[in-house]
mmCIF file of C-alpha atoms and ligand atoms in Angstrom:
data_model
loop_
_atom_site.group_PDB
_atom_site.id
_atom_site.type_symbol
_atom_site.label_atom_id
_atom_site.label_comp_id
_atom_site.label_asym_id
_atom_site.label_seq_id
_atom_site.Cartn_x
_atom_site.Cartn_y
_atom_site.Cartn_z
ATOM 1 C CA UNK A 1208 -8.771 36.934 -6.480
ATOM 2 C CA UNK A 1209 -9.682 33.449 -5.913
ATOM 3 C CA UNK A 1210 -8.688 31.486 -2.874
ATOM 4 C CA UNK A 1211 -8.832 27.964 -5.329
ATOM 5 C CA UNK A 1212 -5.263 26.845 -6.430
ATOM 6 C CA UNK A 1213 -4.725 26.554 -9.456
ATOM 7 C CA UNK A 1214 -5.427 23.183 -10.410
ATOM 8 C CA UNK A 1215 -8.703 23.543 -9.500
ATOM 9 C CA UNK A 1216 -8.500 21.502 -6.510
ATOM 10 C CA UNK A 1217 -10.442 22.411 -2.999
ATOM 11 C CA UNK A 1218 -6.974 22.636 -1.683
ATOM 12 C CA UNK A 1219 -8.158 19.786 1.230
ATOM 13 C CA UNK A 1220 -5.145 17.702 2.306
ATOM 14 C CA UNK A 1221 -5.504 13.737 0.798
ATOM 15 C CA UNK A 1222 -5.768 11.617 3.285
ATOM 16 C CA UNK A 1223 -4.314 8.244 3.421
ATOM 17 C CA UNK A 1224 -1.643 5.798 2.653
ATOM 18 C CA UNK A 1225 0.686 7.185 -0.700
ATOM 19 C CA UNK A 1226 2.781 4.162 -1.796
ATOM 20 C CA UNK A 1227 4.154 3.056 -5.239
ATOM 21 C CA UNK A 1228 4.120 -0.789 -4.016
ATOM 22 C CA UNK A 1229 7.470 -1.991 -6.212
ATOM 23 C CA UNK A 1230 8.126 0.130 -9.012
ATOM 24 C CA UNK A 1231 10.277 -2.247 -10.813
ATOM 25 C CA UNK A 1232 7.162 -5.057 -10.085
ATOM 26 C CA UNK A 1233 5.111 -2.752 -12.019
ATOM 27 C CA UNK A 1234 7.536 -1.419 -14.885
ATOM 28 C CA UNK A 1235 6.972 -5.682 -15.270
ATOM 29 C CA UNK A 1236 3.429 -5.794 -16.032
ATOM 30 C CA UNK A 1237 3.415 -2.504 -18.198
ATOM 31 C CA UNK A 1238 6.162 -4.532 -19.855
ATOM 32 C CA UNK A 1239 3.870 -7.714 -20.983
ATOM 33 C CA UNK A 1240 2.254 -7.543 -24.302
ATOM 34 C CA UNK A 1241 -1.011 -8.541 -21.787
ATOM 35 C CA UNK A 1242 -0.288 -6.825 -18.689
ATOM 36 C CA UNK A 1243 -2.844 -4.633 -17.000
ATOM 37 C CA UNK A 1244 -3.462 -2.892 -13.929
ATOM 38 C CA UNK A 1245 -6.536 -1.644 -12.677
ATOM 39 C CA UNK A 1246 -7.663 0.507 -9.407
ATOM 40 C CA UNK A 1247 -10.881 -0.141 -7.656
ATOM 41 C CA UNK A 1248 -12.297 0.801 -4.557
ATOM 42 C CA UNK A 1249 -11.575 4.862 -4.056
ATOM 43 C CA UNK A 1250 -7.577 4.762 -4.283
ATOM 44 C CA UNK A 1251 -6.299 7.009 -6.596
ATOM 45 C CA UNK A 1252 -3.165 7.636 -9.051
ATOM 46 C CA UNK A 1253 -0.962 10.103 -8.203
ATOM 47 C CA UNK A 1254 1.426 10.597 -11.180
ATOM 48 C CA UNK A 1255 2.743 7.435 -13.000
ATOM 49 C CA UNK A 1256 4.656 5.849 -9.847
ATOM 50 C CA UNK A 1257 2.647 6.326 -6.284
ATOM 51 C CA UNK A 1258 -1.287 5.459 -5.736
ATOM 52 C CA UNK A 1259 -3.131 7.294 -2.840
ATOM 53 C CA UNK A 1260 -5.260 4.860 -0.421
ATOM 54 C CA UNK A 1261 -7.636 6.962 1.126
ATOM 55 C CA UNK A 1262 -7.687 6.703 5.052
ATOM 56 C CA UNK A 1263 -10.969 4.851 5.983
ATOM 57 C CA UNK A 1264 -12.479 6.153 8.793
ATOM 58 C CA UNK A 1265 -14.696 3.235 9.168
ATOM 59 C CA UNK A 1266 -12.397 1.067 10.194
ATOM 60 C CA UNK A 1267 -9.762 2.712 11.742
ATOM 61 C CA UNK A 1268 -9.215 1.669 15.593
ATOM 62 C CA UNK A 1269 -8.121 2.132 18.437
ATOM 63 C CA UNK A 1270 -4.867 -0.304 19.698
ATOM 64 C CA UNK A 1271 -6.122 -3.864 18.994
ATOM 65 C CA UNK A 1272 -3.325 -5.184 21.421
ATOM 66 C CA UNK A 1273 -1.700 -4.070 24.273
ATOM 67 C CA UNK A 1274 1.717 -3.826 22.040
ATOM 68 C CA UNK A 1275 0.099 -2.046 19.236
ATOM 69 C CA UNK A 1276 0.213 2.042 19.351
ATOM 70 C CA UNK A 1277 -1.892 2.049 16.177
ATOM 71 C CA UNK A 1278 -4.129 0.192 13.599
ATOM 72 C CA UNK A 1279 -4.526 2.537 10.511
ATOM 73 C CA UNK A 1280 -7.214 1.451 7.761
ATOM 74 C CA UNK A 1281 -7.213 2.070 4.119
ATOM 75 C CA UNK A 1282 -9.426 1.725 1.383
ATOM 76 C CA UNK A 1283 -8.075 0.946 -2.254
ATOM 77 C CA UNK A 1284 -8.356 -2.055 -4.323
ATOM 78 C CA UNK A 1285 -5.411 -2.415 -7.000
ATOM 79 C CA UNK A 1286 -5.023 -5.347 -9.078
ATOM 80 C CA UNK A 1287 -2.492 -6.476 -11.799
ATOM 81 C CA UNK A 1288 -2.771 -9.367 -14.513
ATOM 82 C CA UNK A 1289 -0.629 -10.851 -17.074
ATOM 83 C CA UNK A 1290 0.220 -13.862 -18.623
ATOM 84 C CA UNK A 1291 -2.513 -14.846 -20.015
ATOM 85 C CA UNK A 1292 -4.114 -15.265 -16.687
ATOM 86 C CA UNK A 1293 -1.305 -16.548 -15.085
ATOM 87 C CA UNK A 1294 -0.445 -13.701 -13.371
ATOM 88 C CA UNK A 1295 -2.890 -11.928 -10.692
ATOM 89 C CA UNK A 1296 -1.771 -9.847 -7.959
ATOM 90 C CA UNK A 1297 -4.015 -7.928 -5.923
ATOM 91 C CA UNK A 1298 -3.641 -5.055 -3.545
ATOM 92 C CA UNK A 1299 -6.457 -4.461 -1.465
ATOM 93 C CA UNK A 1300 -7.854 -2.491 2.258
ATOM 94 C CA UNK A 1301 -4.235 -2.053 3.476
ATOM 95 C CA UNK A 1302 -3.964 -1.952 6.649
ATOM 96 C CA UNK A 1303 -1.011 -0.573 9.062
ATOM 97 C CA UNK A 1304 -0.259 -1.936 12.302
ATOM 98 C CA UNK A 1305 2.118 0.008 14.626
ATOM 99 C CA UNK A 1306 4.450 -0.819 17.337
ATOM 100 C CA UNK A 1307 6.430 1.632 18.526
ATOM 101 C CA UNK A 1308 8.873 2.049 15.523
ATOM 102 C CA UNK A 1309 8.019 -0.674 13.810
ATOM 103 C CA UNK A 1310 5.377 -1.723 12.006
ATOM 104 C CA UNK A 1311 3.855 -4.150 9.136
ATOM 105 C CA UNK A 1312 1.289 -3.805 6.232
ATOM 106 C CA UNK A 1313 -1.573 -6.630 5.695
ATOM 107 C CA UNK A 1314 -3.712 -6.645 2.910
ATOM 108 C CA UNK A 1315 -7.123 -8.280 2.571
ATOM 109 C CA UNK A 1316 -7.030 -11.960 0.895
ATOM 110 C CA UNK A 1317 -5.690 -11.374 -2.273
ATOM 111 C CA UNK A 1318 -8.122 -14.330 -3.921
ATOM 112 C CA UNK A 1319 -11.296 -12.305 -2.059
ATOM 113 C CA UNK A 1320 -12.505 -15.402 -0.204
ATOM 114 C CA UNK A 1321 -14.736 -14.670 2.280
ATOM 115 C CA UNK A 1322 -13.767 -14.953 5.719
ATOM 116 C CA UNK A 1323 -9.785 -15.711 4.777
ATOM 117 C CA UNK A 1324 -7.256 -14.194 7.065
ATOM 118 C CA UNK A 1325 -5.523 -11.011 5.973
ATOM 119 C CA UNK A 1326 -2.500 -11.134 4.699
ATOM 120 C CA UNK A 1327 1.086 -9.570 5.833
ATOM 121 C CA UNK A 1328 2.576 -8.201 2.916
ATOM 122 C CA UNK A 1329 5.369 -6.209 4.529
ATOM 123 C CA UNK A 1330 7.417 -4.799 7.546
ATOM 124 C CA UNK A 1331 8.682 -1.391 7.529
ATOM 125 C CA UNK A 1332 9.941 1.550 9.919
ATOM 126 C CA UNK A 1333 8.039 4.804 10.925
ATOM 127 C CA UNK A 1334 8.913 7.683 11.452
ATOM 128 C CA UNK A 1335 7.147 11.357 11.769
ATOM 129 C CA UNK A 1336 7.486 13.523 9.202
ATOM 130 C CA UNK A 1337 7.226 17.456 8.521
ATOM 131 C CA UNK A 1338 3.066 17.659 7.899
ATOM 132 C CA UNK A 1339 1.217 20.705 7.263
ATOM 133 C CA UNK A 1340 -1.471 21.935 9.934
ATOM 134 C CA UNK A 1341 -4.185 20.115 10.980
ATOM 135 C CA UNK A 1342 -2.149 16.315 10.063
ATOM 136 C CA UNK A 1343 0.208 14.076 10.972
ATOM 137 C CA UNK A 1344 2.574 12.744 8.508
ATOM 138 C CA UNK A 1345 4.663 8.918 9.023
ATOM 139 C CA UNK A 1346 7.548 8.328 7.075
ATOM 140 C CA UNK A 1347 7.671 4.439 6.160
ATOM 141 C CA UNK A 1348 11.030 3.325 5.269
ATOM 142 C CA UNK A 1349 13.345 0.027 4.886
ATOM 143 C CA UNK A 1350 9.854 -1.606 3.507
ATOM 144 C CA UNK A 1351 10.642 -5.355 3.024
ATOM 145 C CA UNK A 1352 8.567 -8.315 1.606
ATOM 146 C CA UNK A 1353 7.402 -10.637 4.163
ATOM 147 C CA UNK A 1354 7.237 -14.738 3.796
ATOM 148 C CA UNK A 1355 3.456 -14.747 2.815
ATOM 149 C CA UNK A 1356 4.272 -11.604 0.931
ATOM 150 C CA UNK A 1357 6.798 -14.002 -0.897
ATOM 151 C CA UNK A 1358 4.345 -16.339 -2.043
ATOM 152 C CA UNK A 1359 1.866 -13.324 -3.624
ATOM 153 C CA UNK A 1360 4.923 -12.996 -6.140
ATOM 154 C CA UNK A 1361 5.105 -16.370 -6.948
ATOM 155 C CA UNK A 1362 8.572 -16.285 -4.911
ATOM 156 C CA UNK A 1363 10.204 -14.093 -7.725
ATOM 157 C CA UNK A 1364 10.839 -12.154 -4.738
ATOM 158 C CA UNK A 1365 12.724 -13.881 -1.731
ATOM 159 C CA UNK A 1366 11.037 -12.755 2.090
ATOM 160 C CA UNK A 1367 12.963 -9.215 2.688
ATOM 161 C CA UNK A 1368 12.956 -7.683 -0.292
ATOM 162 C CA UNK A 1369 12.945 -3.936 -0.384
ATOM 163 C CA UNK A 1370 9.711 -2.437 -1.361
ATOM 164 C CA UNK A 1371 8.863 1.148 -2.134
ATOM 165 C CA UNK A 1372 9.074 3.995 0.350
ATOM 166 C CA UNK A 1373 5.449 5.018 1.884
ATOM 167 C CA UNK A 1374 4.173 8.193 3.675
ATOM 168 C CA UNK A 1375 0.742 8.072 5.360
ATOM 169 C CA UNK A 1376 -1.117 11.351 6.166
ATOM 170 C CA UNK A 1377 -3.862 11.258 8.312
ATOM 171 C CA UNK A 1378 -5.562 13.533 10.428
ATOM 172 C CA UNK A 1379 -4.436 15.404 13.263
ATOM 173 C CA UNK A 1380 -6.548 14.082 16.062
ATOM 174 C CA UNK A 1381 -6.420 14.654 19.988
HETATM 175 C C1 HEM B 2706 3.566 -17.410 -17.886
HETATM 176 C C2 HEM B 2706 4.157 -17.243 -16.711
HETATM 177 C C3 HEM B 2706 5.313 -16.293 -16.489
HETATM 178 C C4 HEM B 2706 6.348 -15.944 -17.298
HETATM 179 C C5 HEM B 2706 6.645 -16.437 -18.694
HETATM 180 C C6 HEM B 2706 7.154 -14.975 -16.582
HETATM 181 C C7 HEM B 2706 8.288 -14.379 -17.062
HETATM 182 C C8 HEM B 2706 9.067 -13.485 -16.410
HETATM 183 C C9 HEM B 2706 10.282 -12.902 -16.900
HETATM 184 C C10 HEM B 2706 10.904 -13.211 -18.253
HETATM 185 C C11 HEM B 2706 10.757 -12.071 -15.966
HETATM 186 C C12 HEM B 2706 12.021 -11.238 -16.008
HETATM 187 C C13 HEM B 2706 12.032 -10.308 -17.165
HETATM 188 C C14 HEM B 2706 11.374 -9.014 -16.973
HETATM 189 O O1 HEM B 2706 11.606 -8.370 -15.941
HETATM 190 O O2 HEM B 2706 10.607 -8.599 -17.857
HETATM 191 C C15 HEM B 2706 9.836 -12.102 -14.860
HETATM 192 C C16 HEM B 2706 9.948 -11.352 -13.715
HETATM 193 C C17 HEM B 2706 9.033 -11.367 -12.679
HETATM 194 N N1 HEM B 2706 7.880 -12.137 -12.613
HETATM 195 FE FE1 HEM B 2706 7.207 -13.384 -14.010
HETATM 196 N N2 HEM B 2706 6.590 -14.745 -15.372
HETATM 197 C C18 HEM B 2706 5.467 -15.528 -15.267
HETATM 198 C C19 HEM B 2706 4.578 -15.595 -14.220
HETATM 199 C C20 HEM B 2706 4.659 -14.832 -13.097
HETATM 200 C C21 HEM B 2706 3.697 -14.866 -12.025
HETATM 201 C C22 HEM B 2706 2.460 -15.761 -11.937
HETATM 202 C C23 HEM B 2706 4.097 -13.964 -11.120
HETATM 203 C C24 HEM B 2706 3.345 -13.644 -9.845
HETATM 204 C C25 HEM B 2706 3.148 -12.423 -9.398
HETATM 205 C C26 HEM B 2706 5.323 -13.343 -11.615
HETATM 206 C C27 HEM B 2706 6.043 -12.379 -10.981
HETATM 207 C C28 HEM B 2706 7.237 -11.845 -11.436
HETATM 208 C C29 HEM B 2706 8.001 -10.865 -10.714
HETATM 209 C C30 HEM B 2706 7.651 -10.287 -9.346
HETATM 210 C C31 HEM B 2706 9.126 -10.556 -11.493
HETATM 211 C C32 HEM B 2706 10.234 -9.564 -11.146
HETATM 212 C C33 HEM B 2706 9.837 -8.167 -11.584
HETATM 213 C C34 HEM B 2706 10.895 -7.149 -11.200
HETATM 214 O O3 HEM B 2706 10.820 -6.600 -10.095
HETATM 215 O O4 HEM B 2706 11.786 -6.917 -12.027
HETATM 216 N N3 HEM B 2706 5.619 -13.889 -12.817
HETATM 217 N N4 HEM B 2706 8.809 -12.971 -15.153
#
């Protein structure tokens, strides 16, 4: 009998940051007669509503702060257009900074200019989570839109908006 499931899958545990970003956000740009999203940069769809980030080793570190418990890294590159042109939203190299219980999101500049400060895109609260061996699983919940987040959305969406749910699975190191 083989040990593969049966999806044909190795079975190894993915990695990373799972997050459907704002569902209703992009149940708008499947909506437009131009919309389209597209996914660089390793992430992955998982079914039609969450995208998997893969954990980047590279980049994870160690505390950068003295108040910061962790600084996770992800790689992933998501971007969505509409509107003629109008519209361009990009998700890209999320990264999760933790304090304690809280902690916030940044993405990488969403125009790509080199040497442009990240960008907080939003706060949220973590939690462990049941994980299988060899991983640790956070819970991410009451996920809310920061100010600069605001702006990415063309202030559709007012600072605090409620965001999608995230889990991040990573690794289960000493
Ligand atoms: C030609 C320019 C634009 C037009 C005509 C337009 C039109 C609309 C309309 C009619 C809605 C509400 C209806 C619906 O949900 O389908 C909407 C929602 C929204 N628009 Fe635009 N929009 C434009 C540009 C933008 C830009 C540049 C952004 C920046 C990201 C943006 C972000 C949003 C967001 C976040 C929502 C709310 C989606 C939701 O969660 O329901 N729009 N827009």
């Amino acid at each position: 009998m083989s040990e593969q499931p049966a999806d044909g899958s190795t079975g190894e545990i993915p990695f990373g940051l799972l997050w459907g970003i704002k569902r209703s956000f992009i149940a708008y740009v499947r909506r437009m007669p131009d919309g389209q999203g597209s996914i660089h940069d390793g992430a992955v769809p998982l079914g039609d509503d969450t995208l998997l980030f893969p954990a980047d080793d590279a980049t994870a570190s160690a505390a950068a702060a003295p108040d910061v418990d962790h600084v996770w890294a992800f790689r992933g590159d998501i971007r969505f257009k509409g509107h003629g042109g109008m519209l361009f939203v990009r998700v890209a190299a999320p990264l999760i900074t933790v304090r304690g219980e809280e902690a916030d999101l940044s993405i990488e500049d969403p125009y790509a200019r080199a040497d442009a400060a990240r960008v907080p895109l939003v706060t949220l609260r973590l939690q462990p989570g049941p994980a299988p061996e060899g991983a640790q699983v956070w819970l991410g919940s009451d996920v809310r839109l920061t100010e600069a987040g605001s702006v990415l959305f063309n202030d559709v969406y007012q600072p605090g908006e409620p965001f999608e749910q995230l889990s991040v699975v990573l690794p289960l190191r000493g």
